[in-house]
Coordinates of C-alpha atoms in Angstrom, one line a residue:
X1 CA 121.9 112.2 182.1
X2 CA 119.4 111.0 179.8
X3 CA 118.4 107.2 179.2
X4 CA 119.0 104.8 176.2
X5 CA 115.4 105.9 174.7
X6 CA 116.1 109.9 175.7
X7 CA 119.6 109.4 173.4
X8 CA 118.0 110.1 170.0
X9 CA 118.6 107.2 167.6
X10 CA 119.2 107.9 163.6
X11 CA 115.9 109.5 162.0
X12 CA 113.1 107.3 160.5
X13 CA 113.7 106.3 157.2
X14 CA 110.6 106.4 154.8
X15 CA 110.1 102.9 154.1
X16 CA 108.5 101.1 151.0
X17 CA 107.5 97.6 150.3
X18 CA 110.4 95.4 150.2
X19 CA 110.2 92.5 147.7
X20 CA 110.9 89.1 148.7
X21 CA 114.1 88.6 147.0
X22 CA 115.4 92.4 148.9
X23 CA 119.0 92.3 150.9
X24 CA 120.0 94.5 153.5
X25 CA 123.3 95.7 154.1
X26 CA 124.6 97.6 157.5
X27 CA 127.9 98.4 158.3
X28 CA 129.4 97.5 161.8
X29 CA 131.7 99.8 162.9
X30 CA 134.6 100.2 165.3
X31 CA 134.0 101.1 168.9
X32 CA 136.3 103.4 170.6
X33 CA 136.5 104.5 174.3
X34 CA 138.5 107.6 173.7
X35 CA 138.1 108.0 177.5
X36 CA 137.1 105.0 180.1
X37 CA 136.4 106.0 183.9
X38 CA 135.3 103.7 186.4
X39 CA 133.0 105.0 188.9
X40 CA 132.2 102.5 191.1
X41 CA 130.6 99.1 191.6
X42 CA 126.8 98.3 192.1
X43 CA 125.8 96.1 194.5
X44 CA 124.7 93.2 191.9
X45 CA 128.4 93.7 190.6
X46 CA 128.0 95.6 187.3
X47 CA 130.5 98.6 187.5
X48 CA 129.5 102.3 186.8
X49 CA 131.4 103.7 184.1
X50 CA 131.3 107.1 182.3
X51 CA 133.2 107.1 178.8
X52 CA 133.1 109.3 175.4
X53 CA 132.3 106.7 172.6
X54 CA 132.8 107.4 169.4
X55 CA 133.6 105.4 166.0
X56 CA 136.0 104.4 163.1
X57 CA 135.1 104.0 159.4
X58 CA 136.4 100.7 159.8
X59 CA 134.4 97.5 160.7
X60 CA 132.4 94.5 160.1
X61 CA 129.5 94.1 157.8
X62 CA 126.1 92.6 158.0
X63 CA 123.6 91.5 155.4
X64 CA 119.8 90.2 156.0
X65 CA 117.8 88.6 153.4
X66 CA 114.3 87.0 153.6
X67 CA 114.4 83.0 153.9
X68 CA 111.6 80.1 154.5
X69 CA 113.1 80.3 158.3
X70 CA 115.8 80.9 160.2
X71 CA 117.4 82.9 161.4
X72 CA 120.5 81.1 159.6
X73 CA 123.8 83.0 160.3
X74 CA 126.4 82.4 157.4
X75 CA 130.2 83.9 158.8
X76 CA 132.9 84.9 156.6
X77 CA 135.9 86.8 156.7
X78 CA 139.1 87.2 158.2
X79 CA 137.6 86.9 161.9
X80 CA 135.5 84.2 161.0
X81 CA 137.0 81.3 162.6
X82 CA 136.8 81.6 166.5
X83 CA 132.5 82.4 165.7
X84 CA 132.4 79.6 163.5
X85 CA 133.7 77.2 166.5
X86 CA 130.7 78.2 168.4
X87 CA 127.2 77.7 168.5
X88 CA 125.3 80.2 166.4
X89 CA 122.2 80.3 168.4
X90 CA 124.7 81.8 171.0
X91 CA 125.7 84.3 168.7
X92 CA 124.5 88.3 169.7
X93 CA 123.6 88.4 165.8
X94 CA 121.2 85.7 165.7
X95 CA 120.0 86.5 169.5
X96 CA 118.8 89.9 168.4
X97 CA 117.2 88.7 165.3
X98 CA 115.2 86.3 167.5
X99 CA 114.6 89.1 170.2
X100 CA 113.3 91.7 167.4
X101 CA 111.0 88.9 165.5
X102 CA 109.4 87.8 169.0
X103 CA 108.8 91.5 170.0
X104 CA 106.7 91.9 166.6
X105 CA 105.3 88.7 166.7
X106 CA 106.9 87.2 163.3
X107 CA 108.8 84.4 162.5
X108 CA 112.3 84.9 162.5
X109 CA 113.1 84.0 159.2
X110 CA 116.2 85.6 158.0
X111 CA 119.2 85.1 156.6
X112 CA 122.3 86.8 158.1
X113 CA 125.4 87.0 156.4
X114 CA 128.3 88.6 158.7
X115 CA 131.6 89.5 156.9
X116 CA 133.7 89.9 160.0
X117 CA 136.8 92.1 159.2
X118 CA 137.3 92.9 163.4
X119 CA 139.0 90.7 165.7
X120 CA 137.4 89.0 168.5
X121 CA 137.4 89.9 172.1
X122 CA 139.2 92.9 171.5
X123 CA 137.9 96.0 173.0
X124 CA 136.3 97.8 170.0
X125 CA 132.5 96.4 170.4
X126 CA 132.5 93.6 167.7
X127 CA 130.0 91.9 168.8
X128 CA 128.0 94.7 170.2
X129 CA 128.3 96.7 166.9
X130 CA 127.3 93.3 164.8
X131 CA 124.2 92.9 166.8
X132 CA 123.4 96.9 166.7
X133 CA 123.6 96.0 162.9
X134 CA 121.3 93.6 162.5
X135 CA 118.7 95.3 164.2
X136 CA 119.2 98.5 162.3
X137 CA 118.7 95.8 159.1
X138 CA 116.0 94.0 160.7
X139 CA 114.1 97.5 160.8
X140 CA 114.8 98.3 157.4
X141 CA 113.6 94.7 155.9
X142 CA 110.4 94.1 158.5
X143 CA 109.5 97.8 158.3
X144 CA 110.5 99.3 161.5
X145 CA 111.2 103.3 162.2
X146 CA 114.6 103.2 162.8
X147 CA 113.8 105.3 165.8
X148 CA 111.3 102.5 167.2
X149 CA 112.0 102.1 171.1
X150 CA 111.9 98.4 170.6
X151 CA 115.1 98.5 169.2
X152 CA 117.3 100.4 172.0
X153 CA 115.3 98.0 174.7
X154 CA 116.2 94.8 172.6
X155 CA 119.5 96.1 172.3
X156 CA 120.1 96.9 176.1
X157 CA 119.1 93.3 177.1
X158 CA 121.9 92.0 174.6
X159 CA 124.6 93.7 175.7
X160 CA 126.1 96.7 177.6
X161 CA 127.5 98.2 174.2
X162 CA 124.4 97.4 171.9
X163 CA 122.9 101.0 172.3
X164 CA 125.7 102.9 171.6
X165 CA 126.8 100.7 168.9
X166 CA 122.9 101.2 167.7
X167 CA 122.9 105.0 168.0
X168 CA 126.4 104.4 165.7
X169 CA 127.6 108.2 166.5
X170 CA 129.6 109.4 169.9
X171 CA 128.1 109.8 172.9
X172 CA 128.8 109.7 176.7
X173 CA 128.1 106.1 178.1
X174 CA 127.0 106.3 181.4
X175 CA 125.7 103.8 183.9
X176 CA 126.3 99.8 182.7
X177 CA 125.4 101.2 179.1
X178 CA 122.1 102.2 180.1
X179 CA 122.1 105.7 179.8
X180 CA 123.7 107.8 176.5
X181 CA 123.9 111.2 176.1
X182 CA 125.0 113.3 172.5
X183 CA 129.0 114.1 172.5
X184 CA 130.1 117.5 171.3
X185 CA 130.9 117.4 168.1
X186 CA 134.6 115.5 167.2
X187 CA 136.8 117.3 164.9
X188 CA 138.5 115.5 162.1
X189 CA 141.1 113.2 163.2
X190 CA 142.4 110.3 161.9
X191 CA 143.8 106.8 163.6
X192 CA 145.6 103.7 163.6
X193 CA 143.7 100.8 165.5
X194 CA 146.7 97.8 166.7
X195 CA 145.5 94.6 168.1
X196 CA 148.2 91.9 169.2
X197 CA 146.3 88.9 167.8
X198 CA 145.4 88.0 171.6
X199 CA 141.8 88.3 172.9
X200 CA 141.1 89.7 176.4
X201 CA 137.5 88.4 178.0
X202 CA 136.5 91.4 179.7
X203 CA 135.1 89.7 183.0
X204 CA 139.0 88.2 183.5
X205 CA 140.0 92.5 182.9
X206 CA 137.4 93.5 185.7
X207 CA 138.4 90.5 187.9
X208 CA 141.8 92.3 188.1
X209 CA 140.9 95.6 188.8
X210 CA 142.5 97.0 191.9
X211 CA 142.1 100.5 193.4
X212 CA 139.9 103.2 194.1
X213 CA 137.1 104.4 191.7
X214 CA 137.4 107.5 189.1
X215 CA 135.3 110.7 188.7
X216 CA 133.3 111.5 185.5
X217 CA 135.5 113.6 183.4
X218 CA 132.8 115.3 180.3
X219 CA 133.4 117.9 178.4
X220 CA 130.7 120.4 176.8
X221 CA 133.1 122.0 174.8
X222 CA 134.1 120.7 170.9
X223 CA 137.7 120.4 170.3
X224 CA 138.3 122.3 167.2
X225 CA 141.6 120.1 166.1
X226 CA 142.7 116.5 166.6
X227 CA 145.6 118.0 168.7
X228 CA 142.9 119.9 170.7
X229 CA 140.6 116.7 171.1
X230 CA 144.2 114.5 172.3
X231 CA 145.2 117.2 174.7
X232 CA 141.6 116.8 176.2
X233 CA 141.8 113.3 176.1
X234 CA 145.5 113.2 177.5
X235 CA 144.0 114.9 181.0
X236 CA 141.4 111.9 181.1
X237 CA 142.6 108.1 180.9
X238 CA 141.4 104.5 180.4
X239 CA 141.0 102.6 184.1
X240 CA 141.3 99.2 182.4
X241 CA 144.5 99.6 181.1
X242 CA 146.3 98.6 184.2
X243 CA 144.3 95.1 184.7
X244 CA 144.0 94.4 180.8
X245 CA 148.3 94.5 181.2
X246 CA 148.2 91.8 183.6
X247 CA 145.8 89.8 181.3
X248 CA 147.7 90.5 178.2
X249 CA 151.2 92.3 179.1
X250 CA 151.6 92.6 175.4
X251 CA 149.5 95.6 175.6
X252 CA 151.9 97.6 176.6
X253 CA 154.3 96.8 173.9
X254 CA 151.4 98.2 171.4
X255 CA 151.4 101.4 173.0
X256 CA 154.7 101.8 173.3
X257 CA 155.0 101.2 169.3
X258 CA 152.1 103.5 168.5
X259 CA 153.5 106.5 170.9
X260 CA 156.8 106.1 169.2
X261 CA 155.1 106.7 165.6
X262 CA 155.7 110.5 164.2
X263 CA 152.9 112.3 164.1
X264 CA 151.0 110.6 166.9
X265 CA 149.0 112.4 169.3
X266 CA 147.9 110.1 171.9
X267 CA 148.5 106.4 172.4
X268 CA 145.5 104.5 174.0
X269 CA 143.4 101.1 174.9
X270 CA 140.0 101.0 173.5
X271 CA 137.9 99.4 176.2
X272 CA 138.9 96.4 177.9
X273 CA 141.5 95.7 175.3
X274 CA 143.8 94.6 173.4
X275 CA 143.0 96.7 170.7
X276 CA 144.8 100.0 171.1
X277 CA 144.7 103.2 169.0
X278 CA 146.2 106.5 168.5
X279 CA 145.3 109.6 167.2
X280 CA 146.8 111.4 164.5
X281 CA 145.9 115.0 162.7
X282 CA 146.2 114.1 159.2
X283 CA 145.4 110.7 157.2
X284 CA 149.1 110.5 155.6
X285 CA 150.7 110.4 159.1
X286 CA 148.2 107.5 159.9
X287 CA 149.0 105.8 156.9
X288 CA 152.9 106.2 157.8
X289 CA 152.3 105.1 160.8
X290 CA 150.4 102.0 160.1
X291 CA 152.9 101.2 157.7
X292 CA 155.3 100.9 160.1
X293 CA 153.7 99.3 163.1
X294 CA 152.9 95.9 160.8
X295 CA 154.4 92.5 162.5
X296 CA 153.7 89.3 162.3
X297 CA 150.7 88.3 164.0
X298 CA 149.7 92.1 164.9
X299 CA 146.0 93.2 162.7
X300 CA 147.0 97.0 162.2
X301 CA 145.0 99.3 160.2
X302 CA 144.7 103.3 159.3
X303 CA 141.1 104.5 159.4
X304 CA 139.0 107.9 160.6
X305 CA 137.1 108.9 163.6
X306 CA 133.1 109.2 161.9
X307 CA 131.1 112.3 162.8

């Protein structure tokens, strides 16, 4: 398998003098594990994992504008509250921007709006995906190829999900993150992403793994339908299911509403939960079936896997 800086990142950009005044908007989208197999544990007690990552046109968004210093992190939107508790110096956003300005010897000073539309702690690389975004911005703004191996090193450092959320297209995860390699190619297929309004940590979903280890479970081979990608899927599975349920048992109530949609192809946790999705061959059965899955409480949207 091929590491982080093997993965090829999107294509340089040309770049042109940015005036003062310029903002830069990124989009952070939804992480998927449409497969998550546990390997094994290393002796410093990271696990081994081997999953196919890929994306939804659905997620956060991240703007950076020039300021006197910084970097200042403003936070709006529907998520906003639990990150607006905290302190943003903490925040993966404003980590990276610091990380990025120190590696080219600038003064971090940036202003980063994040509209966060995704809930927290929830399995579908928020935070990961926020940070890849502000690096991909970063880039643009301070002049950076958006291939530049500084990124994908800053970005491993942050967080096991940074790369992939940086190289923003699927790919095999390998390793603790550490090593991507390109996906076949994912055929149109459509989803509905379900999370139950309670956050899962993901070190309390480890803590509770029990069991043996899995085997890595690739495929070379491009499904040609969404049927054809959930049958390939359905003989592959998501180890963190069983210890996410005894975290947050409502889990299993979301899949049990999403397999019991029409039209859905496979019901399935996204990483260490407790957002779930399902597949779905055509955008009107999505639709239908987010329709129906709305409750009090429960964030529940209709959205498309990304090529």
């Amino acid at each position: 398998m091929g590491a982080v800086g093997d993965f090829p990142l999107p294509s340089a950009r040309p770049f042109r003098y940015l005036s003062p005044m310029t903002a830069i908007t990124e989009a952070a989208p939804a992480k998927l594990n449409l497969y998550l197999h546990v390997l094994g544990r290393r002796a410093d007690g990271y696990h081994e994992l081997d999953s196919l990552v890929a994306f939804a046109d659905v997620g956060d968004r991240l703007t950076v504008s020039p300021a006197h210093d910084g970097p200042h992190l403003a936070i709006a939107g529907p998520f906003a509250a639990p990150l607006l508790a905290e302190d943003p110096a903490g925040n993966l956003v404003t980590r990276a921007a610091a990380a990025l300005a120190e590696r080219l010897g600038r003064a971090p000073a940036v202003r980063i709006d994040l509209e966060k539309n995704l809930p927290v702690a929830s399995g579908i690389g928020g935070g990961s995906a926020d940070a890849a975004a502000c690096l991909r911005a970063l880039a643009r703004l301070w002049g950076v190829p958006a291939d530049a191996p500084e990124l994908s090193e800053i970005g491993g450092r942050l967080g096991a999900d940074v790369p992939v959320c940086l190289a923003g297209r699927p790919a095999y995860f390998g390793g603790i993150g550490d090593r991507l390699d390109p996906a076949p190619a994912l055929p149109e297929t459509h989803i509905v992403l379900v999370n139950p309004g309670v956050p899962v940590p993901t070190p309390a979903v480890f803590k509770a793994r029990q069991g043996g280890f899995s085997a890595p479970a690739r495929f070379a081979e491009s499904p040609a339908t969404a049927a054809e990608l959930a049958a390939r899927l359905a003989g592959r599975r998501n180890d963190l299911t069983a210890p996410a349920l005894t975290v947050a048992p409502v889990v299993a109530t979301v899949l049990e509403a999403l397999a019991a949609t029409p039209g859905c192809l496979l019901p399935r946790l996204s990483g260490s939960g407790a957002t779930c999705f399902a597949l779905y061959a055509t955008a009107a059965e999505a639709q239908t079936a987010a329709e129906r899955l709305m409750r009090p409480g429960w964030w529940v949207t209709a959205a498309r896997l990304t090529a």
